Amino acid sequence: MKKSILLGAGLLLAQSFAWAQNGGWTPAEGKIMTEWAEEVSPENAHQEYPRPQMVREDNWQNLNGLWLYAIQTKGKSIPNRFDGEILVPFAVESALSGVGKTIGKDQELWYKTTFDAKKSGDERVLLHFGAVDWETEVFVNGKSVGRHQGGYTPFSFDITGALKGRKNNELVVRVWDPTDEGPQPRGKQVNNPHGIWYTPVTGIWQTVWTENVPQSHIVSTKNTPDVDAGTLTVKTEVADAEAGQTVRVKALAKGEVVAEEEVAVGQAAVLSIDDATLWEPGNPFLYDLEVSLVKGRRVIDKIDGYAAMRKVSMAPDKNGIQRMLLNDKFVFQYGPLDQGWWPDGLYTAPSEEALVFDIIKTQEMGFNMIRKHVKVEPARWYYHCDKMGMLVWQDMPSGDMGNRWNPRPGVSGVETERQRTPESEAIFKKEWKEIMDANHNFPSIIVWVPFNEAWGQFKTEEIVNWTVAYDPSRLINGASGGNFFPVGQIIDLHNYPDPAMPSPRLFGKDQVITLGEFGGLGLPVDGHTWQEKDNWGYQSFKSVKELEDRYAKLMEDLVKLIPQGLSAAVYTQTTDVEVETNGLMTYDRKVIKLTPDFLNKVHKKLYQAR
């Protein structure tokens, strides 16, 4: 990132001129912008390959760029006229979309563009969406090719039958998003942003792309390591498999094949990894994977991916208190609460460089973990965590609020669970499973968090027990910060601003003890806030020195809890977000409030404590 500067009049003029050259596209008026926003254009909007765990790099095309958009009353047909242009993949409310308008439950957002199919022979053409919030219907050349509900998961449609030749195929997308007036997961989005609740995100917010595949082709893989057995199990889903086809899986280390298996379609390949190099912070070793659909000597389809050998578990220490283990070792996990919001792109980082910046800075500050808070990131975010050795706790985005909650450890939360409708329950369960499926292969994710602070929490024992059974390769933090139940492997308290922990006498024998949120120390920085006044933190300060002193005291108190049984802690938070000014960095990422040198110094004792 370039050296932080405040935009002067000359730079603003130069920036406006550059944006004027982009087919008339300019960002909508924003409150503050990141420096990466200056470099965004319709030609370079997130052009990276979007699916790093399953790569077919030669047979795809990126459809991001300027599309037409229209906002009209819900229930109407495809519009004949459009309101203007929108930059995909930025949500319509964001500055970088070029629109900056809100939608609401009574309206729908429509998109329109054209694309070339580039199809040859009997290939199938798949249309992929990284994520669209919330309900989506897709039309190709006037024909509906499919619908999808869910704001945080990738989906695709086989559009081969709807194509009309290679050139100028019409793509139209309809989106409806009720934000906080519907039963769907939506995280921190509300129609009336205030406090800890933020601007709505409607429509396409991740990459749209097409991919050409053979008639018989690989749909997905599911990679699960077993460090104790020294194996890596790879399950491969194949579409339109034919008799005589098999799946060949190779694992490679630094270009050399270390394991190979060939199995029938539908059968899992179990690779024996001798003397495996284990993935962990400081040594994020990744094995390359080659998965091929073959018939005899002929390769029908092939994808490239990667996997890691790592183990997440729990076991009692010498005092009988459960500890969270990574590769059978206790590693105190400490990281920031990461909301993943951007002042110019909202859910969508301005660029790949911006996306990686937060992870790099988090690591430089001496954290070894990130709690991704009630949001799911694009696949490339987790890919960079995998490569950098950053541990991730992944939240389920919350929704369907309304229940009260009791945060006191040891008190049953049954009476405060949300009574959801059958529709709401089904939506939650479907999307939670899709989130887990879509992100199973990322070794950086070591904890799933289905509920946060009882926000929409319902049928806790059922949901948590299902989650534990569905993915035994990770630990499950059933209810982060409230409505505790004796299910899952983690008990998680939230306490502001000072660190605290659940009682080891109540929980330490059966569950890992963690501090899921604390801190929230605020420091507004003039010129870098979402609004000029009325910004807030859980405890606010007027100078960096005051902030440093208070943070250092938090660390002194936190380190004392580790010998008592605390296994992990989460500090609020990575950056300021809208009116919250309790970030380690400002919302625009131009000012780092607490320097990496200072933070590394005060964090060191956390990793030495036992």
XYZ file of C-alpha atoms in Angstrom:
610
model
C 0.000 0.000 0.000
C 1.203 3.494 -0.816
C 2.231 5.832 1.969
C -0.894 7.249 3.599
C -1.730 10.789 2.576
C -4.765 12.993 2.708
C -6.167 13.678 -0.737
C -5.397 17.225 -1.754
C -7.213 19.244 -4.389
C -4.703 18.361 -7.090
C -4.925 14.653 -6.457
C -8.713 14.804 -6.357
C -8.738 16.484 -9.765
C -6.350 13.883 -11.184
C -8.439 11.088 -9.727
C -11.667 12.550 -11.137
C -10.035 12.853 -14.573
C -8.881 9.226 -14.442
C -12.339 8.015 -13.459
C -13.868 10.102 -16.257
C -11.827 8.060 -18.742
C -13.512 4.835 -17.558
C -16.503 5.048 -19.861
C -18.030 7.755 -17.692
C -17.956 5.541 -14.585
C -17.184 7.251 -11.303
C -17.762 6.101 -7.732
C -20.907 7.338 -6.048
C -20.379 9.969 -3.389
C -18.810 8.250 -0.406
C -18.093 9.398 3.117
C -14.475 8.189 3.129
C -12.526 6.062 0.673
C -9.530 3.765 0.806
C -6.454 4.488 -1.293
C -7.143 1.360 -3.370
C -10.357 2.976 -4.609
C -8.246 5.344 -6.720
C -7.097 2.395 -8.830
C -10.465 0.685 -9.374
C -11.810 0.693 -12.922
C -14.359 -1.289 -14.966
C -11.417 -3.067 -16.612
C -9.667 -4.257 -13.448
C -12.510 -4.961 -10.999
C -11.486 -8.204 -9.263
C -10.041 -10.005 -12.261
C -8.316 -12.765 -10.232
C -9.330 -16.407 -10.622
C -12.122 -16.688 -8.047
C -11.928 -20.377 -7.004
C -8.382 -21.195 -5.824
C -9.324 -24.600 -4.395
C -10.500 -25.914 -7.772
C -8.681 -24.330 -10.683
C -9.352 -24.721 -14.415
C -7.400 -21.671 -15.434
C -7.620 -21.976 -19.232
C -11.375 -22.314 -19.664
C -12.980 -19.381 -17.909
C -13.867 -15.736 -18.428
C -14.492 -12.985 -15.909
C -17.741 -11.046 -16.376
C -17.024 -8.313 -13.813
C -17.291 -4.777 -15.150
C -19.987 -2.298 -16.114
C -23.492 -3.745 -16.389
C -26.840 -1.993 -16.750
C -29.044 -1.782 -13.677
C -32.652 -0.898 -12.857
C -34.542 -0.567 -9.576
C -38.249 -1.286 -9.831
C -41.229 -2.442 -7.781
C -41.060 -6.061 -6.605
C -42.894 -8.535 -8.800
C -42.511 -6.800 -12.146
C -41.088 -8.535 -15.223
C -37.718 -7.908 -16.878
C -37.436 -4.131 -17.406
C -37.386 -2.654 -20.890
C -35.409 0.381 -19.753
C -32.541 0.611 -17.302
C -31.514 3.388 -14.931
C -27.803 3.458 -15.705
C -24.593 1.501 -15.215
C -23.299 -0.366 -12.162
C -19.818 -1.723 -11.564
C -19.997 -5.444 -10.768
C -19.111 -6.907 -8.244
C -19.850 -3.987 -5.904
C -23.202 -3.851 -4.086
C -25.617 -1.176 -5.279
C -25.420 0.728 -1.969
C -21.616 1.037 -2.163
C -19.656 3.978 -3.530
C -17.625 1.750 -5.867
C -20.747 0.451 -7.579
C -21.118 3.922 -9.044
C -24.757 3.942 -7.874
C -24.948 4.355 -4.101
C -28.687 3.755 -3.751
C -30.700 1.730 -1.257
C -33.327 -0.782 -2.371
C -35.633 -2.189 0.344
C -38.021 -5.113 0.584
C -40.636 -3.634 -1.770
C -38.249 -3.267 -4.695
C -35.998 -5.474 -6.803
C -32.629 -4.808 -8.385
C -32.168 -5.878 -11.989
C -28.892 -6.278 -13.891
C -28.223 -6.711 -17.585
C -25.097 -7.417 -19.645
C -23.988 -9.427 -22.679
C -21.221 -11.986 -23.007
C -19.594 -14.301 -25.511
C -19.991 -18.011 -24.811
C -16.685 -19.193 -26.368
C -18.084 -22.714 -26.518
C -16.661 -25.484 -28.674
C -17.911 -28.998 -29.435
C -20.045 -30.648 -26.770
C -18.670 -28.526 -23.909
C -21.010 -27.348 -21.198
C -21.006 -23.685 -20.168
C -21.410 -22.973 -16.463
C -22.319 -19.537 -15.108
C -20.874 -18.934 -11.624
C -21.713 -16.334 -8.965
C -19.381 -15.943 -5.988
C -22.170 -14.466 -3.862
C -25.342 -12.425 -4.363
C -27.386 -10.984 -1.497
C -30.064 -12.372 -1.204
C -32.615 -14.004 -3.563
C -31.456 -14.339 -7.151
C -33.056 -15.365 -10.429
C -30.934 -15.581 -13.583
C -32.091 -15.256 -17.187
C -30.010 -16.058 -20.280
C -31.447 -14.826 -23.576
C -34.808 -14.348 -21.858
C -34.930 -17.873 -20.382
C -34.859 -18.397 -16.626
C -31.951 -20.762 -15.914
C -32.289 -20.944 -12.137
C -32.900 -19.359 -8.760
C -30.842 -19.198 -5.574
C -31.437 -17.987 -2.027
C -28.500 -17.114 0.209
C -26.229 -14.097 0.451
C -22.940 -15.778 1.365
C -22.470 -18.865 -0.790
C -21.349 -19.517 -4.365
C -23.778 -21.000 -6.875
C -23.815 -21.862 -10.560
C -26.116 -22.834 -13.400
C -25.544 -24.873 -16.547
C -26.614 -22.361 -19.191
C -25.649 -24.381 -22.278
C -29.247 -24.925 -23.389
C -30.079 -21.217 -23.160
C -27.203 -19.985 -25.347
C -27.825 -18.535 -28.799
C -24.526 -18.894 -30.578
C -21.146 -17.679 -29.370
C -21.612 -13.908 -29.529
C -23.739 -11.399 -27.611
C -25.675 -13.657 -25.294
C -27.885 -11.612 -22.980
C -27.580 -12.093 -19.209
C -30.200 -10.618 -16.869
C -30.190 -11.025 -13.085
C -33.029 -10.229 -10.663
C -32.232 -9.704 -6.969
C -34.524 -9.205 -3.985
C -33.115 -8.453 -0.523
C -35.351 -7.552 2.441
C -32.306 -6.815 4.682
C -33.562 -6.721 8.302
C -37.219 -7.067 7.294
C -36.842 -10.704 6.256
C -35.995 -14.039 7.911
C -32.703 -14.588 6.097
C -29.102 -14.424 7.450
C -27.789 -10.885 6.917
C -25.089 -10.249 9.517
C -24.704 -6.592 10.514
C -26.916 -5.138 7.765
C -29.910 -2.962 8.710
C -32.087 -0.512 6.818
C -31.380 2.152 9.446
C -27.617 1.938 10.118
C -26.578 2.948 13.642
C -24.195 1.843 16.360
C -22.915 -1.668 15.611
C -25.329 -2.080 12.672
C -24.252 -1.124 9.175
C -25.335 -0.175 5.652
C -27.318 -2.782 3.667
C -25.601 -4.825 0.957
C -27.867 -5.742 -1.948
C -27.080 -7.667 -5.092
C -23.918 -9.056 -6.658
C -20.934 -8.599 -4.335
C -18.512 -11.257 -5.571
C -17.140 -12.209 -8.980
C -19.390 -13.415 -11.816
C -17.747 -15.738 -14.318
C -18.318 -18.426 -16.927
C -16.488 -21.697 -17.269
C -16.375 -24.261 -20.076
C -16.306 -27.887 -18.926
C -16.616 -31.300 -20.616
C -19.942 -33.145 -20.609
C -18.565 -35.349 -17.823
C -16.780 -33.085 -15.362
C -15.660 -32.604 -11.779
C -18.166 -30.602 -9.731
C -16.417 -30.410 -6.355
C -13.899 -31.994 -4.024
C -13.944 -32.464 -0.251
C -10.504 -32.810 1.326
C -10.191 -33.999 4.929
C -6.857 -34.692 6.658
C -6.344 -37.290 9.383
C -2.975 -36.557 10.966
C -3.150 -39.518 13.360
C -3.714 -41.971 10.498
C -1.356 -40.130 8.147
C -4.034 -39.884 5.462
C -5.791 -37.317 3.310
C -9.270 -38.298 2.129
C -10.487 -36.695 -1.091
C -14.138 -37.099 -2.083
C -14.908 -36.012 -5.639
C -18.338 -35.244 -7.079
C -18.647 -35.845 -10.826
C -21.472 -34.734 -13.123
C -22.703 -36.966 -15.975
C -20.162 -39.711 -15.319
C -19.937 -42.468 -17.932
C -19.120 -46.142 -17.609
C -15.410 -46.832 -17.381
C -14.473 -43.414 -15.978
C -12.361 -43.186 -12.814
C -10.971 -40.436 -10.602
C -7.205 -40.082 -10.148
C -5.917 -38.015 -7.232
C -2.308 -36.943 -6.734
C -0.752 -35.091 -3.808
C 2.477 -33.234 -4.518
C 5.054 -31.604 -2.273
C 7.265 -29.042 -3.993
C 6.443 -30.546 -7.380
C 7.100 -34.174 -6.405
C 4.264 -36.706 -6.207
C 4.064 -38.047 -2.632
C 0.815 -40.009 -2.910
C -1.526 -41.147 -5.674
C -4.782 -43.101 -5.789
C -7.213 -43.993 -8.573
C -10.774 -44.851 -7.551
C -14.192 -45.425 -9.052
C -16.423 -42.407 -9.530
C -18.275 -41.817 -6.266
C -15.593 -43.489 -4.151
C -13.319 -41.499 -1.841
C -9.578 -41.568 -2.495
C -7.570 -42.119 0.680
C -4.002 -40.903 0.205
C -1.281 -42.051 2.586
C 0.986 -39.101 3.361
C 4.168 -40.498 4.895
C 6.033 -38.245 7.340
C 3.577 -35.449 6.606
C 4.638 -31.847 7.025
C 1.972 -30.305 9.234
C 0.283 -26.971 8.530
C 0.378 -24.405 11.337
C 1.160 -20.727 11.959
C 4.805 -20.145 11.136
C 4.881 -23.169 8.823
C 1.802 -23.081 6.552
C 2.837 -26.015 4.357
C 0.369 -26.841 1.578
C 0.288 -29.963 -0.560
C -0.702 -29.410 -4.185
C -3.536 -31.600 -5.445
C -4.268 -32.787 -8.962
C -7.683 -34.385 -9.418
C -8.421 -35.910 -12.825
C -11.436 -37.603 -14.339
C -9.987 -40.255 -16.652
C -11.036 -43.060 -18.940
C -8.167 -45.397 -19.611
C -5.252 -43.159 -20.542
C -7.440 -40.257 -21.610
C -7.933 -37.324 -19.232
C -11.528 -36.111 -19.512
C -11.297 -33.287 -16.974
C -8.668 -32.021 -14.533
C -8.600 -29.516 -11.699
C -5.765 -28.223 -9.536
C -6.136 -27.517 -5.841
C -4.332 -27.890 -2.556
C -4.725 -29.380 0.907
C -2.995 -29.346 4.268
C -2.269 -31.863 6.958
C -3.354 -30.338 10.249
C -5.255 -31.517 13.304
C -7.643 -29.536 15.500
C -8.578 -31.156 18.806
C -9.059 -30.699 22.535
C -7.602 -32.485 25.554
C -7.296 -31.827 29.294
C -4.115 -30.257 30.652
C -2.345 -31.318 33.859
C -5.062 -29.570 35.878
C -7.852 -31.353 34.041
C -8.933 -28.229 32.138
C -9.716 -28.695 28.451
C -7.312 -27.017 26.047
C -7.669 -26.249 22.365
C -4.901 -28.053 20.494
C -3.387 -27.591 17.060
C -1.428 -30.631 15.888
C -1.646 -31.953 19.470
C 0.016 -28.818 20.866
C -1.547 -26.079 22.963
C -1.143 -22.819 21.091
C -2.838 -19.829 22.695
C -5.006 -18.343 19.958
C -5.316 -14.587 19.871
C -6.839 -12.544 17.099
C -9.080 -9.631 16.220
C -12.779 -9.633 15.520
C -12.770 -9.016 11.777
C -15.983 -7.647 10.273
C -14.703 -7.536 6.684
C -16.350 -4.193 5.803
C -15.001 -1.437 3.547
C -16.071 2.238 3.397
C -16.080 2.247 -0.409
C -17.045 -1.363 -1.238
C -19.039 -2.401 1.873
C -18.863 -6.236 1.722
C -16.431 -6.129 -1.205
C -12.804 -5.097 -0.845
C -11.782 -2.544 -3.502
C -9.117 -4.906 -4.864
C -7.153 -8.082 -4.207
C -4.371 -5.990 -2.698
C -6.853 -4.494 -0.250
C -8.307 -7.914 0.582
C -4.878 -9.263 1.533
C -3.802 -6.089 3.355
C -5.941 -6.750 6.426
C -4.556 -10.291 6.819
C -0.966 -9.109 6.365
C -1.357 -6.344 8.934
C -3.075 -8.681 11.388
C -0.140 -11.067 11.151
C 2.416 -8.262 11.389
C 0.699 -7.102 14.593
C 1.430 -10.429 16.239
C -1.967 -12.122 16.005
C -2.209 -15.779 14.970
C -5.985 -15.972 14.519
C -8.892 -14.022 12.990
C -12.516 -14.368 14.007
C -14.500 -13.663 10.838
C -17.562 -12.043 12.344
C -21.088 -12.774 11.006
C -19.852 -12.531 7.426
C -18.362 -14.984 4.940
C -15.522 -13.832 2.699
C -14.744 -14.650 -0.939
C -12.736 -17.854 -1.409
C -9.570 -15.896 -2.121
C -9.553 -14.444 1.410
C -9.341 -17.922 2.935
C -6.776 -18.905 0.304
C -4.481 -16.151 1.541
C -5.053 -17.205 5.162
C -4.085 -20.749 4.130
C -0.894 -19.540 2.473
C 0.060 -17.244 5.352
C -0.739 -19.623 8.207
C -3.509 -17.539 9.749
C -6.037 -19.428 11.905
C -9.702 -18.575 11.287
C -12.836 -18.866 13.400
C -15.759 -18.676 10.980
C -19.128 -17.278 12.115
C -22.491 -18.009 10.602
C -24.037 -14.668 9.562
C -26.865 -13.882 11.962
C -30.429 -13.024 11.088
C -34.074 -13.230 12.124
C -33.384 -11.314 15.332
C -35.802 -10.543 18.149
C -34.971 -12.810 21.069
C -33.623 -11.719 24.423
C -30.594 -13.499 25.805
C -28.885 -14.301 29.040
C -25.065 -14.111 28.883
C -24.386 -15.578 32.321
C -22.373 -18.813 32.163
C -24.151 -21.672 33.839
C -27.648 -20.325 33.159
C -29.723 -22.189 30.599
C -30.695 -20.189 27.535
C -33.740 -22.303 26.611
C -36.233 -19.627 27.667
C -34.567 -17.007 25.482
C -34.209 -18.933 22.244
C -35.786 -17.421 19.149
C -39.048 -18.992 17.992
C -38.462 -19.044 14.265
C -40.960 -19.892 11.548
C -40.468 -23.119 9.583
C -39.379 -20.954 6.621
C -36.761 -19.142 8.694
C -35.419 -22.395 10.172
C -35.120 -23.959 6.726
C -33.304 -20.914 5.332
C -30.776 -20.946 8.198
C -30.080 -24.683 7.992
C -29.700 -24.653 4.222
C -27.290 -21.728 4.140
C -25.243 -22.911 7.120
C -24.684 -26.266 5.393
C -23.800 -24.486 2.133
C -21.290 -22.246 3.953
C -19.630 -25.253 5.578
C -19.557 -27.165 2.284
C -18.186 -24.253 0.275
C -15.365 -23.612 2.748
C -14.563 -27.101 4.043
C -11.306 -27.359 2.084
C -9.659 -24.294 3.641
C -7.315 -25.586 6.389
C -7.106 -22.140 7.994
C -10.687 -22.519 9.245
C -10.393 -24.409 12.526
C -13.589 -23.337 14.367
C -17.212 -23.021 13.220
C -19.466 -20.577 15.112
C -23.180 -21.124 14.337
C -24.559 -18.467 16.746
C -23.333 -15.114 18.080
C -24.736 -13.467 21.240
C -28.080 -15.214 20.758
C -28.783 -13.170 17.631
C -31.521 -15.296 16.105
C -30.358 -18.289 18.155
C -32.810 -21.193 17.993
C -32.850 -24.944 18.636
C -29.278 -24.625 19.869
C -28.739 -28.229 20.858
C -30.048 -29.507 17.512
C -28.037 -27.044 15.402
C -24.790 -27.399 17.351
C -24.953 -31.190 17.569
C -25.617 -31.382 13.835
C -22.623 -29.084 13.183
C -20.348 -31.214 15.386
C -21.401 -34.382 13.561
C -21.194 -32.817 10.093
C -17.579 -31.667 10.468
C -15.624 -33.581 13.122
C -12.364 -32.178 11.692
C -12.944 -28.857 13.477
C -14.101 -27.575 16.865
C -17.545 -26.034 17.234
C -18.170 -22.849 19.233
C -21.923 -23.253 19.607
C -23.025 -19.912 21.044
C -20.377 -17.211 21.097
C -21.011 -14.861 23.995
C -24.404 -15.936 25.299
C -27.213 -18.472 25.769
C -24.846 -21.233 26.773
C -25.748 -24.883 26.338
C -23.708 -28.006 27.179
C -23.112 -28.747 23.494
C -20.175 -28.174 21.194
C -16.579 -28.118 22.346
C -16.157 -24.425 23.253
C -17.640 -22.126 25.896
C -17.222 -18.504 24.892
C -17.750 -15.361 27.003
C -17.967 -11.774 25.733
C -16.860 -9.039 28.136
C -16.142 -5.338 27.486
C -13.691 -3.791 27.873
C -11.657 -5.933 30.289
C -10.766 -9.581 29.734
C -12.684 -12.220 31.695
C -13.399 -15.918 31.364
C -16.104 -18.469 32.159
C -15.539 -20.408 35.355
C -13.297 -23.478 34.888
C -15.279 -25.138 37.706
C -18.450 -24.992 35.602
C -17.062 -25.672 32.153
C -13.354 -26.537 32.120
C -13.821 -30.297 32.441
C -16.019 -30.590 29.363
C -15.483 -27.543 27.137
C -12.596 -25.362 26.010
C -12.746 -21.945 27.694
C -12.445 -18.880 25.443
C -13.032 -15.129 25.482
C -14.873 -14.521 22.222
C -14.909 -10.705 22.411
C -13.360 -8.037 24.621
C -11.587 -4.691 24.326
C -13.312 -2.361 21.916
C -11.021 0.533 22.787
C -11.928 3.530 20.657
C -9.865 6.306 19.118
C -11.503 8.486 16.446
C -8.965 9.949 14.005
C -9.939 13.263 12.403
C -10.401 12.992 8.652
C -10.736 9.214 8.766
C -14.142 8.693 10.359
C -17.418 7.674 8.723
C -19.093 10.764 10.161
C -17.682 13.922 11.747
C -19.124 13.412 15.231
C -21.024 10.922 17.404
C -18.616 8.096 16.630
C -18.053 5.635 19.471
C -16.094 2.780 21.014
C -16.750 0.689 24.096
C -14.229 2.953 25.851
C -12.893 5.990 23.981
C -9.563 7.809 24.176
C -8.128 11.042 22.854
C -4.521 10.062 22.116
C -2.460 7.123 20.927
C -0.530 7.147 24.213
C -3.725 6.764 26.236
C -4.833 3.960 23.915
C -1.486 2.166 24.170
C -1.472 2.331 27.964
C -4.986 0.924 28.236
C -4.309 -1.823 25.684
C -1.103 -2.840 27.482
C -3.096 -3.155 30.715
C -5.624 -5.389 28.929
C -2.760 -7.644 27.863
C -1.360 -7.814 31.402
C -4.762 -8.922 32.669
C -5.317 -11.323 29.768
C -2.050 -13.197 30.241
C -3.031 -13.983 33.865
C -6.093 -15.898 32.650
C -4.153 -18.352 30.472
C -2.710 -20.467 33.323
C -6.221 -20.540 34.803
C -7.552 -22.271 31.686
C -8.190 -19.676 28.946
C -7.331 -21.113 25.499
C -8.133 -18.217 23.181
C -9.233 -14.571 23.047
C -10.671 -12.224 20.427
C -10.044 -8.467 20.553
C -12.573 -6.052 19.059
C -11.543 -5.189 16.360
C -9.415 -5.089 13.158
C -10.678 -1.771 11.778
C -13.190 0.927 12.540
C -16.511 0.169 10.859
C -18.878 3.030 10.035
C -19.568 4.835 13.354
C -17.523 2.357 15.421
C -14.034 3.744 16.058
C -12.656 0.830 18.071
C -10.420 -0.571 15.342
C -6.689 -1.148 15.366
C -6.839 0.703 12.020
C -9.145 3.387 10.706
C -11.997 2.315 8.435
C -10.154 3.626 5.364
C -6.999 1.703 6.442
C -4.935 4.890 6.110
C -3.983 5.146 9.782
C -2.691 2.284 11.922
C -3.480 3.372 15.474
C -1.442 0.751 17.347
C 1.788 -0.071 15.530
C 2.945 -3.632 14.839
C 6.088 -3.027 16.935
C 4.065 -2.029 19.989
C 1.543 -4.845 19.557
C 4.173 -7.555 19.050
C 5.899 -6.447 22.223
C 2.776 -6.666 24.391
C 1.523 -9.855 22.694
C 4.707 -11.855 23.230
C 3.827 -12.962 26.772
C 0.491 -14.375 25.590
C 2.242 -17.072 23.589
C 4.709 -17.845 26.364
C 2.095 -18.324 29.104
C 1.024 -21.833 30.129
